[in-house]
Tab-separated table of C-alpha atoms in Angstrom:
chain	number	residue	atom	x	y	z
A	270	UNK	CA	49.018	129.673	126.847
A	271	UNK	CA	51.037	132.380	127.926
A	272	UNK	CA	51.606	136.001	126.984
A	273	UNK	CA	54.669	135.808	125.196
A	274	UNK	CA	57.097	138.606	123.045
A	275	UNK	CA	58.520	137.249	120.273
A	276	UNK	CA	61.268	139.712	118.626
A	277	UNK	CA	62.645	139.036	114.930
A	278	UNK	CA	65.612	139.752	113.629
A	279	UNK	CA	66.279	140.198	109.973
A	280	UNK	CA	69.467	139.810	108.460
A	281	UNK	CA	68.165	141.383	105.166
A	282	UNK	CA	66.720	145.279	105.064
A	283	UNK	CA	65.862	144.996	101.754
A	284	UNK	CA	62.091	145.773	101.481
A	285	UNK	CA	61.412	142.709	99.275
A	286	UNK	CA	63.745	140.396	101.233
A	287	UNK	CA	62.797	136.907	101.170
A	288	UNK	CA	64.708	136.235	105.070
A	289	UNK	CA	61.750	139.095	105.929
A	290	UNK	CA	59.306	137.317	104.829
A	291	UNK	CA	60.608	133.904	106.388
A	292	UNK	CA	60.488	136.076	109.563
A	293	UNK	CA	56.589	137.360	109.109
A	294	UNK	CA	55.876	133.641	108.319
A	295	UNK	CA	57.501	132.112	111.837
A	296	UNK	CA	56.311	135.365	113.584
A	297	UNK	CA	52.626	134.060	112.381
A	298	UNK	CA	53.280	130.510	112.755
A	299	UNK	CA	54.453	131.399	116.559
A	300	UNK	CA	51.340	133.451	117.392
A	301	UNK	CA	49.603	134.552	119.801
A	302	UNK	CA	52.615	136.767	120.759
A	303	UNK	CA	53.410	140.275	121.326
A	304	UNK	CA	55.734	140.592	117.656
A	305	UNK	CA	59.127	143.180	117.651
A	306	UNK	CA	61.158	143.435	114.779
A	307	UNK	CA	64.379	144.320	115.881
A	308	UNK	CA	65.996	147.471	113.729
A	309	UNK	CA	68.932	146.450	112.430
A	310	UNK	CA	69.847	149.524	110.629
A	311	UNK	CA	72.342	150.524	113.048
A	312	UNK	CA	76.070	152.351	112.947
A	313	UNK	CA	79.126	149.966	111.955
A	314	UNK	CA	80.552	149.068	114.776
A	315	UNK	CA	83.217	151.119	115.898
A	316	UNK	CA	85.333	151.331	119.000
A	317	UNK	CA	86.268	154.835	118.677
A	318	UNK	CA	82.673	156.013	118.530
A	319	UNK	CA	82.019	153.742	121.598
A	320	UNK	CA	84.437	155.203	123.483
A	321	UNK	CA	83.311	158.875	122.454
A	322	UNK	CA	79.561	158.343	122.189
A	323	UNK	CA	78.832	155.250	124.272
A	324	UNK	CA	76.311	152.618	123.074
A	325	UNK	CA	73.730	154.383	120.181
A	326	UNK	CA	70.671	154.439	121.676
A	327	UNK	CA	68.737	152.060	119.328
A	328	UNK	CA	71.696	149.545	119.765
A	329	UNK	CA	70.873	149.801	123.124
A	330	UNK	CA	66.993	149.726	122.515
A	331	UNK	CA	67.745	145.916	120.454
A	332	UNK	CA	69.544	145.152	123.462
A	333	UNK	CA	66.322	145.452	125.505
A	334	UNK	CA	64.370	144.514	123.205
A	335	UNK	CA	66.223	141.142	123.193
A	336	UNK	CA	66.246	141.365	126.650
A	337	UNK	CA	62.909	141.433	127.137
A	338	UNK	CA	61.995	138.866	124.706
A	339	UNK	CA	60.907	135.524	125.691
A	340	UNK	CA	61.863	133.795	122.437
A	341	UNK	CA	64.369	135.253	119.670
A	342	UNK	CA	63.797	134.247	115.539
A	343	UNK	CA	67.076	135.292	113.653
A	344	UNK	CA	67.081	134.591	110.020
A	345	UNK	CA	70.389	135.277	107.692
A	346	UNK	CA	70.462	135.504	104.054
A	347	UNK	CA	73.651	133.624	102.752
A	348	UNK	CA	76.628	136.538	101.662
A	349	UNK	CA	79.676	134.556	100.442
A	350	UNK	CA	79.058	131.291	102.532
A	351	UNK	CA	78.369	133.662	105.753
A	352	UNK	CA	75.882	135.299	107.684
A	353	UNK	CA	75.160	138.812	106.237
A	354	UNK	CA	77.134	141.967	107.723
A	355	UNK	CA	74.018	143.866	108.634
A	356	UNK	CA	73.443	140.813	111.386
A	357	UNK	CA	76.728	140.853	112.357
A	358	UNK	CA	76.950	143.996	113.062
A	359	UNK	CA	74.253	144.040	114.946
A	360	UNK	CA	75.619	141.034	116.871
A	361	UNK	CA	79.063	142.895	117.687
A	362	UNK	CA	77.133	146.072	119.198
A	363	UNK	CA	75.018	144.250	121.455
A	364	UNK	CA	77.969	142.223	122.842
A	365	UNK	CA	78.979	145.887	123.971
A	366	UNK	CA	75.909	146.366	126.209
A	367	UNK	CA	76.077	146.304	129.796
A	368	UNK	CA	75.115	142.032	130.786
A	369	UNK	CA	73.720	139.563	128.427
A	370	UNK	CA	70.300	139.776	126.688
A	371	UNK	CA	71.247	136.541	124.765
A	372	UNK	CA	72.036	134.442	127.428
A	373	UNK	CA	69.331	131.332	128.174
A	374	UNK	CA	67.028	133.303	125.537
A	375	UNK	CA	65.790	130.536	123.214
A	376	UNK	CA	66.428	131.436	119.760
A	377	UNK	CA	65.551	129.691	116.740
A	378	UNK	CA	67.718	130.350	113.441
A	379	UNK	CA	66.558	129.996	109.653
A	380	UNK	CA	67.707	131.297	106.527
A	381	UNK	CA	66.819	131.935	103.129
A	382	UNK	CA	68.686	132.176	100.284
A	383	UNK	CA	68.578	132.817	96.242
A	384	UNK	CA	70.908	129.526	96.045
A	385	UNK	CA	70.231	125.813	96.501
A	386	UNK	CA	71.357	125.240	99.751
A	387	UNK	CA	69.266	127.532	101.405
A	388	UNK	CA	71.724	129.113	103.520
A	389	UNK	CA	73.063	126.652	105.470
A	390	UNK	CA	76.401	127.960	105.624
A	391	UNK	CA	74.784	130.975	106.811
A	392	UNK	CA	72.911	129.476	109.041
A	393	UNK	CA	76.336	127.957	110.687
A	394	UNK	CA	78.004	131.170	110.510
A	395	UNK	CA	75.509	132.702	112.610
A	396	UNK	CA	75.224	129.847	115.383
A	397	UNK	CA	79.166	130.381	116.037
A	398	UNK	CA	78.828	133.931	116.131
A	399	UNK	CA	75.840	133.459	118.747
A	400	UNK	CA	77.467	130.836	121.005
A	401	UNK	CA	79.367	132.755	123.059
A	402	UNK	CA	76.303	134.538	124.300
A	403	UNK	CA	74.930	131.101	125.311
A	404	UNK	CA	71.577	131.906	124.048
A	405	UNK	CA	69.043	127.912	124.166
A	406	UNK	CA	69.122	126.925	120.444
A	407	UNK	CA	65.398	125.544	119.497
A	408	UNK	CA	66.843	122.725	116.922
A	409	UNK	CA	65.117	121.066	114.461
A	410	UNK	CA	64.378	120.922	111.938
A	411	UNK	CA	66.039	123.282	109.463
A	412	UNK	CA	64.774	125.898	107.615
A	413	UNK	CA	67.255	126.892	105.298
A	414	UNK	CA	64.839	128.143	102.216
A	415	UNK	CA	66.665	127.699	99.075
A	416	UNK	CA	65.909	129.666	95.672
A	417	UNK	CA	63.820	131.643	98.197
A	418	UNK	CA	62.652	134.412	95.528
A	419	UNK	CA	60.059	131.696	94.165
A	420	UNK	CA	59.053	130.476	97.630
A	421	UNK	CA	56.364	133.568	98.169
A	422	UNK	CA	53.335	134.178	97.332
A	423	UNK	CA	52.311	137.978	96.292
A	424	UNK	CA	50.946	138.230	100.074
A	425	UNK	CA	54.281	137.198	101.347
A	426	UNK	CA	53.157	133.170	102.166
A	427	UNK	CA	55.105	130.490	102.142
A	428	UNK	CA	54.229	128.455	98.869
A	429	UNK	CA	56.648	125.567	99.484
A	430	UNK	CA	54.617	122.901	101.454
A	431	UNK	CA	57.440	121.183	103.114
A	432	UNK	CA	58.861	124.434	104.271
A	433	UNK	CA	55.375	125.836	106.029
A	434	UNK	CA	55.399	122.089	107.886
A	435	UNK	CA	59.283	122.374	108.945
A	436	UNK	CA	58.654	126.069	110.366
A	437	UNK	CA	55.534	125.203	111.703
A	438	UNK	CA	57.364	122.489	113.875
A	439	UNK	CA	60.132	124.895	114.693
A	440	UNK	CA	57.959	127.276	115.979
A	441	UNK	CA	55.984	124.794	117.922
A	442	UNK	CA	59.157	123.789	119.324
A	443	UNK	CA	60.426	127.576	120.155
A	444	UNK	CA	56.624	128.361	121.930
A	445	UNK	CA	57.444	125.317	124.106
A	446	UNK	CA	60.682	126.311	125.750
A	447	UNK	CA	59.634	130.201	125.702
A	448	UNK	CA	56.389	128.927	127.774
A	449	UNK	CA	58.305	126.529	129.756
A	450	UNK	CA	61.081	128.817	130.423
A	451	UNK	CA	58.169	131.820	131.642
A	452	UNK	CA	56.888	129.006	133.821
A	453	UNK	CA	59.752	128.397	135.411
């Protein structure tokens, strides 16, 4: 096995988010890898403050960071049928950066959600809003964690059998092309 970086992105900053946890779990599930979470707590994007200030320095550090990585895990929460504005912003500011730390980076995208579909919509949302970057998407199957604030243990571990096997597979699937990729 290679020496792979892994770098997580959270579409949630609350401290008890569920789409963190999701994260910790793949992050685990993916190991051994060097683990970044990408900071997401960034400026709204503005185009005035671009053109005054330039690219903010920790956009620009989640730009390398990305960069860098040999495999990307984004997970959404689900915010009125869409990904949520935190990863979207996030998204618009690194489009800004000088190149493409998206493109041929395989990412694999999840979701979890207090409703019963898991996110999906989210989950949709966030694949158009990443396809013009032309990042590889590792697909299949989906982990779209619904009622997600009973999935946890106190730890943080996935409780939901079907959903550990599903990531577990994912991640399998995301180690492959990352180490195929490196090998390459």
């Amino acid at each position: 096995m290679s020496n792979l970086t892994l770098v997580g992105l959270s579409g949630a900053l609350r401290s008890a988010s569920t789409n963190t946890k999701l994260m910790n779990q793949a992050a685990a599930r993916f190991d051994p890898a060097q683990f970044i979470v990408g900071n997401l707590r960034l400026p709204l994007y503005d185009g005035d403050l671009e053109a005054e200030q330039g690219i903010p320095e920790e956009v620009q550090l989640l730009a390398d960071q990305i960069q860098a990585a040999d495999a990307v895990i984004v997970v959404t929460p689900e915010y009125n049928k869409a990904l949520s504005g935190v990863l979207k912003n996030a998204l618009d500011w690194v489009s800004r950066v000088d190149g493409n730390p998206w493109a041929g980076k395989p990412v694999a995208v999840m979701s979890a959600a207090a409703g019963r579909t898991g996110g999906e919509r989210a989950q949709s949302t966030l694949r158009e809003a990443l396809q013009p970057f032309q990042p590889r998407f590792v697909l299949g199957p989906d982990v779209a964690l619904a009622q997600s604030f009973s999935q946890f243990d106190e730890q943080g571990a996935l409780t939901n059998e079907r959903t550990a096997e599903s990531l577990d597979s994912l991640m399998v699937k995301l180690r492959a092309e990352a180490e195929r990729l490196k090998s390459a």
